[in-house]
Tab-separated table of C-alpha atoms and ligand atoms in Angstrom:
chain	number	residue	atom	x	y	z
A	1	UNK	CA	100.621	83.261	113.417
A	2	UNK	CA	99.235	87.114	114.160
A	3	UNK	CA	99.822	89.675	110.948
A	4	UNK	CA	100.419	93.467	110.696
A	5	UNK	CA	99.337	94.386	107.756
A	6	UNK	CA	99.958	98.573	108.560
A	7	UNK	CA	100.433	100.828	105.803
A	8	UNK	CA	98.489	104.693	105.424
A	9	UNK	CA	96.035	103.654	102.848
A	10	UNK	CA	95.522	106.685	101.642
A	11	UNK	CA	93.031	105.769	99.835
A	12	UNK	CA	93.731	101.184	99.776
A	13	UNK	CA	93.826	100.482	96.369
A	14	UNK	CA	93.428	96.545	94.369
A	15	UNK	CA	96.643	96.432	95.059
A	16	UNK	CA	96.273	96.263	98.314
A	17	UNK	CA	93.498	94.644	98.772
A	18	UNK	CA	95.787	91.768	96.918
A	19	UNK	CA	97.697	91.764	100.010
A	20	UNK	CA	95.293	91.273	102.321
A	21	UNK	CA	93.429	89.018	100.363
A	22	UNK	CA	96.699	85.828	99.961
A	23	UNK	CA	98.203	87.782	103.853
A	24	UNK	CA	93.668	85.783	105.142
A	25	UNK	CA	94.707	82.654	103.564
A	26	UNK	CA	98.211	82.329	104.782
A	27	UNK	CA	97.638	83.401	108.724
A	28	UNK	CA	95.691	82.724	112.070
A	29	UNK	CA	94.827	86.288	111.687
A	30	UNK	CA	95.627	89.537	110.166
A	31	UNK	CA	95.575	93.484	111.224
A	32	UNK	CA	95.319	95.923	108.800
A	33	UNK	CA	96.859	98.987	110.904
A	34	UNK	CA	95.995	102.636	109.587
A	35	UNK	CA	98.376	104.640	110.807
A	36	UNK	CA	96.377	107.917	112.691
A	37	UNK	CA	99.594	110.687	112.268
A	38	UNK	CA	98.775	114.207	112.669
A	39	UNK	CA	102.164	114.844	110.588
A	40	UNK	CA	100.752	112.991	106.989
A	41	UNK	CA	98.950	115.118	105.196
A	42	UNK	CA	96.707	112.780	104.373
A	43	UNK	CA	93.255	113.453	102.031
A	44	UNK	CA	90.591	110.661	104.131
A	45	UNK	CA	89.972	110.524	107.834
A	46	UNK	CA	90.901	107.725	110.042
A	47	UNK	CA	87.807	107.256	110.598
A	48	UNK	CA	87.084	107.558	106.615
A	49	UNK	CA	89.545	104.671	105.949
A	50	UNK	CA	88.732	102.478	108.337
A	51	UNK	CA	85.214	102.467	107.647
A	52	UNK	CA	86.769	101.352	104.229
A	53	UNK	CA	88.700	98.480	104.522
A	54	UNK	CA	85.990	97.412	106.959
A	55	UNK	CA	83.453	96.931	104.042
A	56	UNK	CA	86.599	95.757	101.158
A	57	UNK	CA	87.661	93.092	104.244
A	58	UNK	CA	84.092	91.787	105.140
A	59	UNK	CA	84.758	88.168	103.810
A	60	UNK	CA	87.431	87.430	105.489
A	61	UNK	CA	86.452	86.691	109.220
A	62	UNK	CA	90.216	86.696	110.242
A	63	UNK	CA	90.634	90.545	109.065
A	64	UNK	CA	90.914	92.701	111.514
A	65	UNK	CA	91.078	96.424	111.091
A	66	UNK	CA	92.249	99.284	113.485
A	67	UNK	CA	93.860	102.706	113.884
A	68	UNK	CA	97.715	103.134	115.605
A	69	UNK	CA	99.580	105.768	116.387
A	70	UNK	CA	103.255	106.242	117.166
A	71	UNK	CA	105.880	103.066	116.681
A	72	UNK	CA	104.685	100.725	114.509
A	73	UNK	CA	106.496	97.981	116.962
A	74	UNK	CA	104.644	98.927	119.957
A	75	UNK	CA	101.749	98.319	118.159
A	76	UNK	CA	102.591	94.411	117.541
A	77	UNK	CA	103.844	94.157	120.758
A	78	UNK	CA	100.234	94.781	122.165
A	79	UNK	CA	98.623	93.621	119.997
A	80	UNK	CA	101.108	89.806	120.163
A	81	UNK	CA	101.970	89.601	116.238
A	82	UNK	CA	104.496	87.633	115.201
A	83	UNK	CA	105.169	89.648	111.525
A	84	UNK	CA	104.762	92.308	110.333
A	85	UNK	CA	103.774	92.273	106.468
A	86	UNK	CA	104.768	94.810	103.831
A	87	UNK	CA	104.629	94.771	99.796
A	88	UNK	CA	106.431	95.189	97.464
A	89	UNK	CA	106.462	96.981	94.438
A	90	UNK	CA	109.330	96.782	93.059
A	91	UNK	CA	113.069	96.896	94.438
A	92	UNK	CA	112.991	100.685	94.219
A	93	UNK	CA	110.745	99.706	97.274
A	94	UNK	CA	113.031	97.704	98.923
A	95	UNK	CA	115.999	100.134	100.492
A	96	UNK	CA	113.269	101.836	101.962
A	97	UNK	CA	111.505	99.416	103.416
A	98	UNK	CA	114.676	96.896	104.732
A	99	UNK	CA	116.081	100.105	105.977
A	100	UNK	CA	112.397	99.752	108.423
A	101	UNK	CA	112.259	96.104	108.965
A	102	UNK	CA	115.793	96.405	110.123
A	103	UNK	CA	114.879	98.873	112.626
A	104	UNK	CA	111.873	97.261	113.635
A	105	UNK	CA	114.364	94.351	113.972
A	106	UNK	CA	117.194	96.188	116.371
A	107	UNK	CA	113.698	97.726	118.106
A	108	UNK	CA	111.697	94.300	119.052
A	109	UNK	CA	113.879	91.704	117.858
A	110	UNK	CA	110.853	89.201	118.532
A	111	UNK	CA	109.039	90.396	115.499
A	112	UNK	CA	109.731	89.308	111.866
A	113	UNK	CA	108.620	91.434	108.654
A	114	UNK	CA	107.490	89.255	105.565
A	115	UNK	CA	107.524	90.934	101.876
A	116	UNK	CA	104.750	89.798	99.546
A	117	UNK	CA	106.062	90.426	96.387
A	118	UNK	CA	102.458	92.614	94.241
A	119	UNK	CA	101.005	90.760	91.211
A	120	UNK	CA	102.297	92.321	88.103
A	121	UNK	CA	98.729	93.533	87.806
A	122	UNK	CA	99.550	95.749	90.465
A	123	UNK	CA	102.721	96.261	90.828
A	124	UNK	CA	102.658	100.638	89.531
A	125	UNK	CA	99.586	101.512	92.107
A	126	UNK	CA	100.189	104.361	94.328
A	127	UNK	CA	97.246	105.931	96.565
A	128	UNK	CA	98.983	109.613	95.370
A	129	UNK	CA	99.173	108.818	91.752
A	130	UNK	CA	95.435	107.589	92.030
A	131	UNK	CA	94.557	110.695	93.488
A	132	UNK	CA	96.474	112.826	91.549
A	133	UNK	CA	93.878	111.191	88.374
A	134	UNK	CA	91.200	111.805	89.953
A	135	UNK	CA	91.427	115.276	90.142
A	136	UNK	CA	92.005	115.808	87.401
A	137	UNK	CA	88.679	113.957	86.710
A	138	UNK	CA	90.412	110.620	85.105
A	139	UNK	CA	88.944	107.324	85.289
A	140	UNK	CA	90.218	105.652	88.294
A	141	UNK	CA	88.403	102.080	88.204
A	142	UNK	CA	90.863	99.768	87.690
A	143	UNK	CA	93.386	100.689	90.348
A	144	UNK	CA	90.596	101.059	93.290
A	145	UNK	CA	87.192	98.842	93.944
A	146	UNK	CA	83.633	101.316	93.685
A	147	UNK	CA	82.944	102.179	96.831
A	148	UNK	CA	86.381	103.206	97.082
A	149	UNK	CA	86.306	105.788	93.386
A	150	UNK	CA	82.726	106.900	94.521
A	151	UNK	CA	84.968	107.677	97.359
A	152	UNK	CA	88.073	109.442	95.829
A	153	UNK	CA	85.590	111.459	92.778
A	154	UNK	CA	83.373	112.960	95.468
A	155	UNK	CA	86.505	114.838	97.658
A	156	UNK	CA	88.013	116.193	93.731
A	157	UNK	CA	84.775	116.610	91.841
A	158	UNK	CA	82.836	119.194	94.205
A	159	UNK	CA	85.208	120.761	94.527
B	1	LIG	N1	100.082	98.506	96.613
B	1	LIG	C1	99.539	99.477	96.380
B	1	LIG	N2	100.427	100.350	96.624
B	1	LIG	C2	100.859	99.689	97.954
B	1	LIG	C3	101.453	98.970	97.943
B	1	LIG	C4	100.748	97.927	97.202
B	1	LIG	N3	100.655	96.850	97.644
B	1	LIG	N4	102.271	98.811	98.963
B	1	LIG	C5	102.698	99.869	98.689
B	1	LIG	N5	101.659	101.028	98.150
B	1	LIG	C6	101.831	101.838	98.421
B	1	LIG	C7	100.761	103.421	99.082
B	1	LIG	O1	100.241	103.197	97.906
B	1	LIG	C8	101.589	104.233	99.012
B	1	LIG	O2	101.565	104.520	97.907
B	1	LIG	P1	101.320	106.542	97.751
B	1	LIG	O3	103.067	107.008	98.609
B	1	LIG	O4	101.593	107.189	96.247
B	1	LIG	O5	100.560	107.249	98.325
B	1	LIG	C9	102.984	104.365	99.139
B	1	LIG	O6	103.226	103.001	98.668
B	1	LIG	C10	103.083	104.315	101.161
B	1	LIG	O7	102.176	103.565	101.964
B	1	LIG	P2	101.720	102.596	103.181
B	1	LIG	O8	102.191	101.501	102.027
B	1	LIG	O9	100.831	102.122	103.264
B	1	LIG	O10	103.334	103.328	104.061
B	1	LIG	P3	103.439	103.857	104.913
B	1	LIG	O11	104.953	104.145	103.978
B	1	LIG	O12	102.529	105.592	103.911
B	1	LIG	O13	102.725	103.544	105.954
B	1	LIG	C11	104.343	102.773	107.798
B	1	LIG	C12	104.691	102.998	105.823
B	1	LIG	C13	102.791	103.163	108.443
B	1	LIG	C14	104.114	100.608	108.320
B	1	LIG	C15	105.437	103.722	108.850
B	1	LIG	O14	105.650	104.542	108.478
B	1	LIG	C16	105.352	102.871	110.017
B	1	LIG	O15	105.673	102.002	110.981
B	1	LIG	N6	104.930	104.155	110.958
B	1	LIG	C17	104.119	104.119	112.541
B	1	LIG	C18	105.541	104.998	112.539
B	1	LIG	C19	106.479	103.832	112.818
B	1	LIG	O16	107.515	102.703	113.594
B	1	LIG	N7	108.037	104.603	112.193
B	1	LIG	C20	108.982	104.253	112.952
B	1	LIG	C21	109.620	102.883	111.422
B	1	LIG	S1	111.472	102.528	111.076
């Protein structure tokens, strides 16, 4: 079974890593697919986001990291993926995720979306809020791995 875990990952947090780790134990192959969306304002370039995830997942031989643009289902077809993985942090995530999964199913009926409930330790995490805390020089060490912390701080500390 091939699973795709898509997202913006701007940047990856411990919450995303938890989902990737759990998926790597359940699927033959996990493709972490980083969205390269020119219209979405991001802090980290696509190259930086992919490089950070590659480094953090290097211990998992069945995890690949790639970038994509366009429709997720087109990418999923190209990669012959069986399932799309999305993490659910709270009930508030559910409505949007359910809507996306129904569109994806309509566009590509062969694909299934599977939801993994976030570990409660990470259920409040959000990449935007982590960046906001860093922008005010707050401590983000409990939200992101050290290499991401250094990268985020270097973006905001030189301003
Ligand atoms: N742990 C921590 N944070 C999590 C999380 C988890 N397990 N799951 C989601 N998040 C957070 C992210 O940090 C991010 O926070 P932010 O908004 O504060 O930055 C937020 O949830 C959403 O991020 P992400 O999971 O990366 O999703 P996204 O909404 O940026 O991207 C795609 C969703 C890529 C799946 C979707 O936009 C897509 O498929 N795009 C391609 C175009 C397409 O096919 N469109 C039609 C879809 S029907």
